XYZ file of C-alpha atoms in Angstrom:
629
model
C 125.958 13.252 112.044
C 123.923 14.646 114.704
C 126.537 14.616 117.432
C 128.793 16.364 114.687
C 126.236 19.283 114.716
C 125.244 19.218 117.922
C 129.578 19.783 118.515
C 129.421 22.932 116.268
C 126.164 24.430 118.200
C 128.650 24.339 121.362
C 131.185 25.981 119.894
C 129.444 28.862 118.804
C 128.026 29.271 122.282
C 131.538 29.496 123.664
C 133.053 32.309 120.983
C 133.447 35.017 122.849
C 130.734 37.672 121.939
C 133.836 40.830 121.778
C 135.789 38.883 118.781
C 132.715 38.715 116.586
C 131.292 42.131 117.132
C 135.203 43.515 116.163
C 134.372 40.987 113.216
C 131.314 43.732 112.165
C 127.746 44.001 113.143
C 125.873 40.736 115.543
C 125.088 37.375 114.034
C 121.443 38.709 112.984
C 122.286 41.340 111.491
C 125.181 39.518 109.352
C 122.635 37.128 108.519
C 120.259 39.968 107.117
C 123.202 41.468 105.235
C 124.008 38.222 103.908
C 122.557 35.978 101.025
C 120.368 33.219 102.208
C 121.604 30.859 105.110
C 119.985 27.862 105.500
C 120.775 25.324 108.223
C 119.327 21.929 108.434
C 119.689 18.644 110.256
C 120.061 16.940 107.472
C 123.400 18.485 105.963
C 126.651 16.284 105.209
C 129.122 16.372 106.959
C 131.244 18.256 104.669
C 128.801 21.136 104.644
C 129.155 21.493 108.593
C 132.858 21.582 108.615
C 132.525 24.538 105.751
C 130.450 26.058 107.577
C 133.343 25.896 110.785
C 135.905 26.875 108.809
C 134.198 29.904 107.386
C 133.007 30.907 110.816
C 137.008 30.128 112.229
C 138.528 31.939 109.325
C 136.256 35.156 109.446
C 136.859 35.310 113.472
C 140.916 34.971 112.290
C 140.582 37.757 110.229
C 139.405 40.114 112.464
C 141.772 39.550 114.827
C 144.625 40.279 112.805
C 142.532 43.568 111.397
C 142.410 44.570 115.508
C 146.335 43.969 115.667
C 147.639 45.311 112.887
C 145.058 48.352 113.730
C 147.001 48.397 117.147
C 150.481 48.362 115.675
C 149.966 51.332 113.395
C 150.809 54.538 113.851
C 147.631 56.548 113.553
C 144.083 55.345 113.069
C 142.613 53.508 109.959
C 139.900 55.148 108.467
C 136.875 53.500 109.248
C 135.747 53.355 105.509
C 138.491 50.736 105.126
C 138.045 48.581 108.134
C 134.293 48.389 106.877
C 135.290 47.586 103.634
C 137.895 44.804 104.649
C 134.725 43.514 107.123
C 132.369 43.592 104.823
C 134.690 41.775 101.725
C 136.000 39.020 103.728
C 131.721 38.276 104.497
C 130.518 38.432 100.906
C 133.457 36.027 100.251
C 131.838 33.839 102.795
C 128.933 34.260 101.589
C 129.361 33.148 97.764
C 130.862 30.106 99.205
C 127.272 29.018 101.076
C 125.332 29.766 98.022
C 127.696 27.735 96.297
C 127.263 24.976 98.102
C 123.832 25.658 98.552
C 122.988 25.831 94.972
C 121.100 22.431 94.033
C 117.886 21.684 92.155
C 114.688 23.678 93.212
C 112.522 21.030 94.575
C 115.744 19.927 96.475
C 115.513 23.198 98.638
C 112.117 23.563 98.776
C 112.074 19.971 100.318
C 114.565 20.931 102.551
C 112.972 23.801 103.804
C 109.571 21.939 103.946
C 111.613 18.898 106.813
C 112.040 21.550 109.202
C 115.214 23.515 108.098
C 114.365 27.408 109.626
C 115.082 30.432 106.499
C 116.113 33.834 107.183
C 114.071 36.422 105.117
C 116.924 38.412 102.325
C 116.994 41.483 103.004
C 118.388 44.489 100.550
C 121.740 45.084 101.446
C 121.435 48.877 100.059
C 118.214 49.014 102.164
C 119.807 48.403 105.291
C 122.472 50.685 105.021
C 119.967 53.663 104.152
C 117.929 52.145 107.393
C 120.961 52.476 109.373
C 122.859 55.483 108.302
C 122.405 58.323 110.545
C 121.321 56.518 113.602
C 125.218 54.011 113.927
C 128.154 55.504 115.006
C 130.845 55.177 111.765
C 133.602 54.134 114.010
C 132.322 50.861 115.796
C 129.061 50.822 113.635
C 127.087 50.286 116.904
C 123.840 52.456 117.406
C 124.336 55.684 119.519
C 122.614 57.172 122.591
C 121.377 60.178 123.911
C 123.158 59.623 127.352
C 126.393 57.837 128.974
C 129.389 56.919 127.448
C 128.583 56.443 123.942
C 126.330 59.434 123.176
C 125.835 61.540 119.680
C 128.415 63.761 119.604
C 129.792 65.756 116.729
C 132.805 67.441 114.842
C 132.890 71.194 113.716
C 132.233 69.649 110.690
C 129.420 68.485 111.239
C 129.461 64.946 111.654
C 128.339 62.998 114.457
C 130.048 59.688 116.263
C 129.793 58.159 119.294
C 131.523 60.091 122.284
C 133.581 57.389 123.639
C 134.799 56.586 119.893
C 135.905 59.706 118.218
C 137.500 60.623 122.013
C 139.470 57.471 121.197
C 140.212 58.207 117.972
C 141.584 62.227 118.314
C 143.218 61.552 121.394
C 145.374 58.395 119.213
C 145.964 61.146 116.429
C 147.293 63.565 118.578
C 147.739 67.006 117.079
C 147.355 65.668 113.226
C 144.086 64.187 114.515
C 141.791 64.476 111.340
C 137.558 63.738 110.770
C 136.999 59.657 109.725
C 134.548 61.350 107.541
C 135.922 64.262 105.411
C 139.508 64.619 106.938
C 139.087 67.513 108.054
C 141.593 68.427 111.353
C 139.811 67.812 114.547
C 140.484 68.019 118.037
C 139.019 67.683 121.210
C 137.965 71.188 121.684
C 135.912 70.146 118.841
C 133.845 67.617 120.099
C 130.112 69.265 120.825
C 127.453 66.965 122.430
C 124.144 66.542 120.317
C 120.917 66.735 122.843
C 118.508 64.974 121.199
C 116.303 62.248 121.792
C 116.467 60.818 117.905
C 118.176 62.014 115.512
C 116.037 62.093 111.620
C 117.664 64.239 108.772
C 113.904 65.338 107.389
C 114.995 65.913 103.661
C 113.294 69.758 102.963
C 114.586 70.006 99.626
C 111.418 70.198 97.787
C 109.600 72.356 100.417
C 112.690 74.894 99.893
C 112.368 74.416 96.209
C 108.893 75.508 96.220
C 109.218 78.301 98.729
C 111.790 79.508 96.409
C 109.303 79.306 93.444
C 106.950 80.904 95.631
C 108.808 83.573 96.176
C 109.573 84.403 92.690
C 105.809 84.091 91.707
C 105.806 86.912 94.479
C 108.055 89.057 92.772
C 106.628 88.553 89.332
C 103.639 89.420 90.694
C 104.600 92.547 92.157
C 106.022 93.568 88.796
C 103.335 92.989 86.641
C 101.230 95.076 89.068
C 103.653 97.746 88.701
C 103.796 97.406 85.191
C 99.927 97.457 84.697
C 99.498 100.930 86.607
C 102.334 102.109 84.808
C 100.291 100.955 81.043
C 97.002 102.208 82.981
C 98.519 105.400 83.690
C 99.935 105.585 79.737
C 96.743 104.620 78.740
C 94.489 107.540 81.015
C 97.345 109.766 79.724
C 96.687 109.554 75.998
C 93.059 109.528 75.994
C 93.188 112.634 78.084
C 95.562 114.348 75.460
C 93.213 113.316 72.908
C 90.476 115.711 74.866
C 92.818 118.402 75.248
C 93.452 118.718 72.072
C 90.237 118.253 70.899
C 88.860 121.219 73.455
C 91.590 123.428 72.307
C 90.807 122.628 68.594
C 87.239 123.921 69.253
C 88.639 126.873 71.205
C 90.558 128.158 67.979
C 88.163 127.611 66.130
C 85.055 130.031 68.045
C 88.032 132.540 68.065
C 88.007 132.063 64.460
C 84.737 132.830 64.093
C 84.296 135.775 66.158
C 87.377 137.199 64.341
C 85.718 136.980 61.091
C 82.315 138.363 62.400
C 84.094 141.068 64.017
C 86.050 142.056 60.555
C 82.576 141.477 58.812
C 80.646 143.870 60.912
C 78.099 141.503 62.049
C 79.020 141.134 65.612
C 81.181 141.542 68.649
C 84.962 139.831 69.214
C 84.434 136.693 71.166
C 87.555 137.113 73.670
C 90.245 134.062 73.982
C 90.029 132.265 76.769
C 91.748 134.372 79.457
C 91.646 137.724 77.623
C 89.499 140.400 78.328
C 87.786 141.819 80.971
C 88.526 139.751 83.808
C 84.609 140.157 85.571
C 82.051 141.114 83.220
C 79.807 143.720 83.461
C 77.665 142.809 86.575
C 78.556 143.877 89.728
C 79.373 141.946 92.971
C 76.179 139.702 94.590
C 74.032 140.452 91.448
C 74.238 136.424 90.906
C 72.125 136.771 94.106
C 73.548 133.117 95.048
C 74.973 132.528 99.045
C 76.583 129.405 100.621
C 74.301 127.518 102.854
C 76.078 124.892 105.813
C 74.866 122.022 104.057
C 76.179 119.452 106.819
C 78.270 118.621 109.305
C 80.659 115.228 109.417
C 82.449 114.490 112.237
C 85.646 113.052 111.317
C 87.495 112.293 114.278
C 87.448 113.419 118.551
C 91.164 113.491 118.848
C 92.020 116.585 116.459
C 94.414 115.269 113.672
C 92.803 116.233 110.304
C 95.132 118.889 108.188
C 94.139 119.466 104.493
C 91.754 117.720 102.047
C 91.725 116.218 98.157
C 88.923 116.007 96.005
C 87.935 113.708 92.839
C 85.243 115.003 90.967
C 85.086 111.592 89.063
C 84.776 109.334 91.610
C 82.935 112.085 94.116
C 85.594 111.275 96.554
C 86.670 113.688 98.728
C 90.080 112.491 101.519
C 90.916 114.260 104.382
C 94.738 113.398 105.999
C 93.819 111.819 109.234
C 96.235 110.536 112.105
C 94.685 107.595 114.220
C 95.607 107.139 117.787
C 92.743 104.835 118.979
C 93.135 100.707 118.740
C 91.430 100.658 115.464
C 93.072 103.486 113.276
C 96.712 103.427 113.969
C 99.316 105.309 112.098
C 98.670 108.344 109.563
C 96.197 107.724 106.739
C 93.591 109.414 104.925
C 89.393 109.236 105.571
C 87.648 108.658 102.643
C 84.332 110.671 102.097
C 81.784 109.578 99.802
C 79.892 112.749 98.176
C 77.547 111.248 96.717
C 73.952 111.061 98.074
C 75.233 112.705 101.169
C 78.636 112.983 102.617
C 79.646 110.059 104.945
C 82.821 108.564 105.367
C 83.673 104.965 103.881
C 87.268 103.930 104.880
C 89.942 104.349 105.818
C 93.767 103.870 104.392
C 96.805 103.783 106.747
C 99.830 105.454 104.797
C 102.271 107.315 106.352
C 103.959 107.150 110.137
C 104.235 110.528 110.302
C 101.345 113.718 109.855
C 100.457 113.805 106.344
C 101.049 117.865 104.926
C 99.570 117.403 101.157
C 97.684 115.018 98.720
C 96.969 115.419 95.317
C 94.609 113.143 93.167
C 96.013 112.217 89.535
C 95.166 114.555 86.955
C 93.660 111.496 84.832
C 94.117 107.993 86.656
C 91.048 109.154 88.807
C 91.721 106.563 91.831
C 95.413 107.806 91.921
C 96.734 110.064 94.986
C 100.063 111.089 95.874
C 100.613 111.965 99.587
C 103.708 113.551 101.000
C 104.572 113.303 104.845
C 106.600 114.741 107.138
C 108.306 110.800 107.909
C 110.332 112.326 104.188
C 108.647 109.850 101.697
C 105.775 110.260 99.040
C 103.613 107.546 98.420
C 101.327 106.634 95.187
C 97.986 104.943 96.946
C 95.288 103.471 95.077
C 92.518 104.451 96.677
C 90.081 101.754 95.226
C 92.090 99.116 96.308
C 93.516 101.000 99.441
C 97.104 99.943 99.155
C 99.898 102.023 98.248
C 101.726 101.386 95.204
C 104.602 103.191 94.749
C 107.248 104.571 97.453
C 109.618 107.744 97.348
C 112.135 108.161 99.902
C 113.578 111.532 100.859
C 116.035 113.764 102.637
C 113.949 115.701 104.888
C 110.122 116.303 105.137
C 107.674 116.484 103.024
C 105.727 120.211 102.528
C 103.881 120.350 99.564
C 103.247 118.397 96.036
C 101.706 118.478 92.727
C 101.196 116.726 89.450
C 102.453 118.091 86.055
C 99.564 118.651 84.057
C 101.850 118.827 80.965
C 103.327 115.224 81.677
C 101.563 112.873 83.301
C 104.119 110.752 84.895
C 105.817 113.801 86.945
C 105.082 115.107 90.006
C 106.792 117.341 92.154
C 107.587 117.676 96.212
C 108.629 120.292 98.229
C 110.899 119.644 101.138
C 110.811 121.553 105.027
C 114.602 122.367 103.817
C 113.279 124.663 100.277
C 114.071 122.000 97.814
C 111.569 120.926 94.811
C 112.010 117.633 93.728
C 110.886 115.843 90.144
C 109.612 112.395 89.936
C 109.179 110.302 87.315
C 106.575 106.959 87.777
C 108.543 105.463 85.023
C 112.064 105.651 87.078
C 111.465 104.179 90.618
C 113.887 105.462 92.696
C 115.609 108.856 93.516
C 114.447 111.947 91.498
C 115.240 113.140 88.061
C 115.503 116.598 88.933
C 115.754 118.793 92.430
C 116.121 122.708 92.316
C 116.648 124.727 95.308
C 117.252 129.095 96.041
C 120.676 130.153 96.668
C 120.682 131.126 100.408
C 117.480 129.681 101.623
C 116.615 127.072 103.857
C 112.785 127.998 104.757
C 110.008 125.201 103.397
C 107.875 125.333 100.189
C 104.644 125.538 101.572
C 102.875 125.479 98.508
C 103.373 123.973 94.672
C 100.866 124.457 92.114
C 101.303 123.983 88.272
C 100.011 125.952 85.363
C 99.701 123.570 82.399
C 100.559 124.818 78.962
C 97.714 127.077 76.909
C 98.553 128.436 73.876
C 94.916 130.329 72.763
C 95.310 132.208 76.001
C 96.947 135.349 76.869
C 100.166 133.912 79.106
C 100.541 130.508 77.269
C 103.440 129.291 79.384
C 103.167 126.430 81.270
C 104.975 125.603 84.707
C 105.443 125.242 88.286
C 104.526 128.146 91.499
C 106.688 127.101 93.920
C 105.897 128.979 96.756
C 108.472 129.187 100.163
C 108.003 131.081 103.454
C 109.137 134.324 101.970
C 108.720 133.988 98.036
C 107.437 132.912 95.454
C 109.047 131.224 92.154
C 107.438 130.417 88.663
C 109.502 127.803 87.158
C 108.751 127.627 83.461
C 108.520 124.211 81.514
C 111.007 124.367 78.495
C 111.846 121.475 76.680
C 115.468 121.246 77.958
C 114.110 121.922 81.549
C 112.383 124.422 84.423
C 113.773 128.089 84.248
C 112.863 130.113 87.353
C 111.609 133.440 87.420
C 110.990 135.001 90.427
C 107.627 137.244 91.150
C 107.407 140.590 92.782
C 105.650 139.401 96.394
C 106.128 139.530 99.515
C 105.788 137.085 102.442
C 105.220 135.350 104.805
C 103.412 133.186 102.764
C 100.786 130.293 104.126
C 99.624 128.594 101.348
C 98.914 128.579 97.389
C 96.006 128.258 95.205
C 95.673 128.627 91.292
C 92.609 128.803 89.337
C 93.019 127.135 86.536
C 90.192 128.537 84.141
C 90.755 132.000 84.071
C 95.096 131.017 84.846
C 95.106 133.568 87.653
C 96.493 133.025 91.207
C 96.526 133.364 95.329
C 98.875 133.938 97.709
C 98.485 134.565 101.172
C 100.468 135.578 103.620
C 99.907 135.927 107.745
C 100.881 139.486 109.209
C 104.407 140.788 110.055
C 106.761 143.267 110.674
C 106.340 145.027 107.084
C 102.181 143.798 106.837
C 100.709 143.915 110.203
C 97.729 142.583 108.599
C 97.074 139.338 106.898
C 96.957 139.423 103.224
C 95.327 137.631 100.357
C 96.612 138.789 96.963
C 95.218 137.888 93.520
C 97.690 137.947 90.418
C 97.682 137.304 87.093
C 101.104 136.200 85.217
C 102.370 137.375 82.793
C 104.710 136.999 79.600
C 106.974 139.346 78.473
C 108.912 138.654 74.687
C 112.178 138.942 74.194
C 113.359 139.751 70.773
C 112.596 137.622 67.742
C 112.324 134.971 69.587
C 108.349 134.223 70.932
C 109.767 131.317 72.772
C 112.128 133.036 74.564
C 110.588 135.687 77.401
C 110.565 136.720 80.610
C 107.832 135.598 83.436
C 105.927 137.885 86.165
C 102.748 139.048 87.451
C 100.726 141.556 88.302
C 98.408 142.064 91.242
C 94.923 142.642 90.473
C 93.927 142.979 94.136
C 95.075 142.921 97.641
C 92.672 141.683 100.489
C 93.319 142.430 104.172
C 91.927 139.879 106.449
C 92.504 141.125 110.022
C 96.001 141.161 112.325
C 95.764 138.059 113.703
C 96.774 134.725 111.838
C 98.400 131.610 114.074
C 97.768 128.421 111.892
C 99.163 128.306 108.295
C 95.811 127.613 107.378
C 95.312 127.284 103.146
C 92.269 129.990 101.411
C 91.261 129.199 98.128
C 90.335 130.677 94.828
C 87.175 129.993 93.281
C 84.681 131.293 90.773
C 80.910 131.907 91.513
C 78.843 129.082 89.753
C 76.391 130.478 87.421
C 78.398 133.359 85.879
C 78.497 133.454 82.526
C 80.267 136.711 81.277
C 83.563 136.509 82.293
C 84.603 135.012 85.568
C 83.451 136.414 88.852
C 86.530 135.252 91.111
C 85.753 135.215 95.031
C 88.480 134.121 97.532
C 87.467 132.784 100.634
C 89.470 132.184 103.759
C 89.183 131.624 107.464
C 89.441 134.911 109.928
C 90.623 133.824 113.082
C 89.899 136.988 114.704
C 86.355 137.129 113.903
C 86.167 133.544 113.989
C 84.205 132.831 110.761
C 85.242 132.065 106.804
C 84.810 135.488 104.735
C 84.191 135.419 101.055
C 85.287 138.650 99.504
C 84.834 139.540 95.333
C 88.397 140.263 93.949
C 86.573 142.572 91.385
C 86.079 145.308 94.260
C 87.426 143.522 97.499
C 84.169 143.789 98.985
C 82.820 141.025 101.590
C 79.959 139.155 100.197
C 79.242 136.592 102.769
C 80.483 135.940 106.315
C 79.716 132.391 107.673
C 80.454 131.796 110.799
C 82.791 129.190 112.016
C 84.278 129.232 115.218
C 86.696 125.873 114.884
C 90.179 127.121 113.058
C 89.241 126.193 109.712
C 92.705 124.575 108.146
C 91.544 123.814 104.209
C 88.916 124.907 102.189
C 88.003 123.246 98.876
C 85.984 123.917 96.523
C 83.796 120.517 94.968
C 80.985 119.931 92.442
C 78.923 116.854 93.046
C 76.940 116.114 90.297
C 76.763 119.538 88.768
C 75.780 120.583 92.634
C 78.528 123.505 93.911
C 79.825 123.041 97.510
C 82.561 124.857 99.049
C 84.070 121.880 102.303
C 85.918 123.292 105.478
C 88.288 121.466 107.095
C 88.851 122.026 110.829
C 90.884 120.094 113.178
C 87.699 117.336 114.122
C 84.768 118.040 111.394
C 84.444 119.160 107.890
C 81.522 121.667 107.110
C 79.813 121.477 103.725
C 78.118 125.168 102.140
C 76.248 124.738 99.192
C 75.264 127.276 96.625
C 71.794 128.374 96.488
């Protein structure tokens, strides 16, 4: 029996190593694939010449696969070579456990007397192991160099080089992929450089990037969504104190009405009506401005105009930084309170900023328009901006609506006024422009609606180069009404206690002398109708300021703190010829203060901080502070 095995070693020393690898993988790695083989010396006769046969049959088999493979016409796919392989050694296979299949303390005492066991391995396992690093052709591992290196299809799927060379050039032109049959030629054939080839599976890392993502965008909709309820919110409680302040205006006209019928006292005028200054006469307040301080702002030169919020004491100056640290166009932030110092700083725009406006009730709201043609809704507690508005051409000029808190207008460098709405993202709801004019609105300020007062309308000054426009708020839109002024106008300024306005205007041909004229509107009925009239205004006075005005600097119009009958108005603006900031009363045009200033002041503002009056002016590097004494 021993010489009998010792016969069968021999012989499968002398197979020739080619015939069993076209068989399928090596001996060790059939054996892995394979159920348990055990050998032992002490096997019958009859179990070694199974054994022989098996091994004689399966080498047999393989050879006819390779011929009939070579008689064909085209390829076989390698899917069924594999499976033909891979049936014909399972077959084998059930035969050794067959004849293998005894008692259990049989084979355990068999494997005790020396008998070696391979370990069983999962056949599923194995093939996971291998896939991606055999070729699927000769299922023999691929290299990174030489003859038999990764390759791959425009498919996508790899071989060895030497193998799917083989197998397009025996297709010919109906060469097609093992794979997917998909056409393939040599062309086709693309080297892999790699050193190992892993497919790392990233599906859950792109699943949860994906999630990510959408948490993103959720995110960035309920923030819109909660300034849009904030701004809702700020909007009805401030309607509720309109209302409530206009209920207690009717009512002391009321009164005065029926003590003035009674004959126990005086009319008390409307709001508005009346005598527009009182009964005192010019500097018998006996108050003057006072500089205050000085705050450097910047050494390069970029500020242009300035915003104020009473409620948060925050006053912002447009700003463009040009050092490392400040980059891009922004506004400074200025504290007011306890001192003014600056405390941040918000990049916003790419391009000069030309006008901001704070919200007329979400306090830490500001719209900014820029001349890079978009408007931006920044948060200035949180510095970020939270709302974008592209354009058509630069931006000039904006304002809020004080009669609906969600609109705000623009003015474009071409003469066009455009409506927003914060609940409609996007493009704008409304744009107006005048026939035959191209020159920019330099100034937009609205009126809101009053109806105790003496011009009750409500609307929008929309002022350009050369005129100026009151569009009046109706409830099927804005109808314009043009005003009897002339240009060239610099900038716009409303006062919204006693409803009156300013326009000024540099010198020209017509005016060789720059001009600061304060109007009142007016409102004209027609018919019936008390809805339906005609707007205008009237000049109360006209300033001159001197013949020489370069910058389109902005004066403003302000009332004297302290007065208490009637409303002593005083504009104030910057003389570049005499290089200082006049204040002159509109009541008889006389100068009441000269401070001198001898920076081109661009802005002036008037702020209360804490009940304290300060007038702020804005050159190109430092803002000045007066206060009222």
């Amino acid at each position: 029996m021993a010489s009998d095995f010792d016969e069968f070693a021999a012989r499968l020393t002398a197979a020739d190593p080619e015939e069993v690898q076209v068989a399928g993988p090596s001996l060790e790695q059939r054996n892995q694939r394979a159920s348990v083989i055990v050998v032992q010396t002490a096997s019958t006769e009859n179990r070694i010449g199974s054994v022989e046969s098996d091994v004689t049959n399966e080498v047999h088999t393989d050879q006819d696969s390779r011929q009939s493979l070579a008689e064909s016409n085209g390829p076989l796919s390698p899917i069924l070579i594999t499976s033909r392989r891979r049936r014909a050694r399972d077959e084998g296979n059930e035969e050794e456990e067959m004849e293998d299949a005894g008692p259990p303390s049989r084979k355990a005492k068999s494997d005790a007397e020396g008998g070696f066991l391979l370990e069983k391995k999962d056949k599923s396992i194995v093939d996971d192991e291998e896939d991606g690093q055999v070729c699927p052709v000769c299922f023999d591992v691929w290299s990174n160099s030489g003859s038999h290196r990764v390759v791959s299809l425009k498919c996508g799927h790899l071989f060895g080089q030497a193998c799917i060379e083989r197998w397009v050039h025996s297709g010919g032109k109906g060469a097609r992929c093992p794979q997917c049959n998909e056409s393939a030629q040599k062309k086709d054939i693309r080297p892999i450089y790699v050193r190992n080839l892993k497919a790392i599976d990233t599906t859950e890392r792109d699943r949860a990037l994906a999630a990510l993502e959408h948490e993103k965008e959720n995110r960035r909709r309920l923030e819109l969504e909660y300034h849009k309820l904030q701004i809702q919110m700020t909007a009805k409680e401030q309607d509720i104190l309109r209302l409530q302040h206009e209920l207690q205006q009717c009512r002391a006209a009321l009164s005065g009405a029926c003590l003035a019928a009674s004959g126990q006292g005086a009319e008390l005028p409307l709001a508005g009506a009346g005598p527009l200054f009182g009964s005192q006469p010019p500097g018998i307040l006996g108050r003057r401005l006072v500089l205050d301080s000085t705050l450097e702002l910047c050494k390069e030169g970029q500020c242009r105009v300035m915003s104020y919020s009473e409620h948060l004491t925050l006053l912002v100056v447009s700003y463009a930084g040009t050092n490392s640290h400040l980059t891009g166009t922004g506004v400074k932030k200025v504290n007011a309170l306890g001192g003014f110092r600056t405390v941040g700083y918000i990049a916003v725009h790419r391009k000069p900023i030309r006008d901001m406006a704070f919200h007329l009730e979400q306090n830490d709201l500001l719209l900014t328009v820029s001349l890079d043609k978009t408007a931006k809704l920044v948060n200035v507690h949180s510095d970020i901006a939270v709302t974008s508005y592209s354009c058509d051409a630069p931006l000039w000029s904006c304002a809020w609506n004080a009669d609906n808190k969600y609109q705000f207008f623009v003015g474009t460098g071409t003469g066009k006024v455009l409506l927003y709405d914060t609940r409609k993202p996007g493009d704008a709801v409304d744009c107006w422009s005048e026939p035959n004019s191209m020159s920019p609105v330099t100034g937009l300020a609205y009126l809101p609606f009053s109806p105790v007062t003496t011009f009750p309308r409500g609307g929008l000054f929309v002022q350009r180069l050369q005129s100026c426009v009151f569009h009046e708020s109706r409830t099927d839109g804005f109808v314009a009404h043009p005003l009897p002024l002339d240009g060239s106008f610099t900038s716009l300024c409303v006062e919204p206690e006693t409803r009156h306005f300013l326009a000024s205007s540099r010198p020209n041909n017509a005016h060789p002398q720059a001009r600061h004229t304060v109007c009142a509107p007016s409102w004209t009925v027609l018919g019936s109708d008390s809805s339906n009239g005609v707007c205008s205004s009237h000049a109360i006075t006209t300033i001159q300021a001197g013949t020489q005005q370069k910058l389109l600097s902005r004066s403003c119009l302000l009332t004297a703190p302290g007065s208490t009958e009637g409303k002593q108005l005083i504009v104030a603006a910057h003389q570049e010829a005499a290089q200082c900031i006049s204040l002159w009363d509109v009541n008889s045009s006389a100068v009441l203060q000269k401070l001198p200033c001898s920076d081109p002041v661009l802005d002036l503002l008037p702020i209360r901080v804490n009940g304290v009056h300060f007038v702020a002016a804005l050159s190109e590097k430092n803002a000045r502070f007066y206060k009222w004494t």
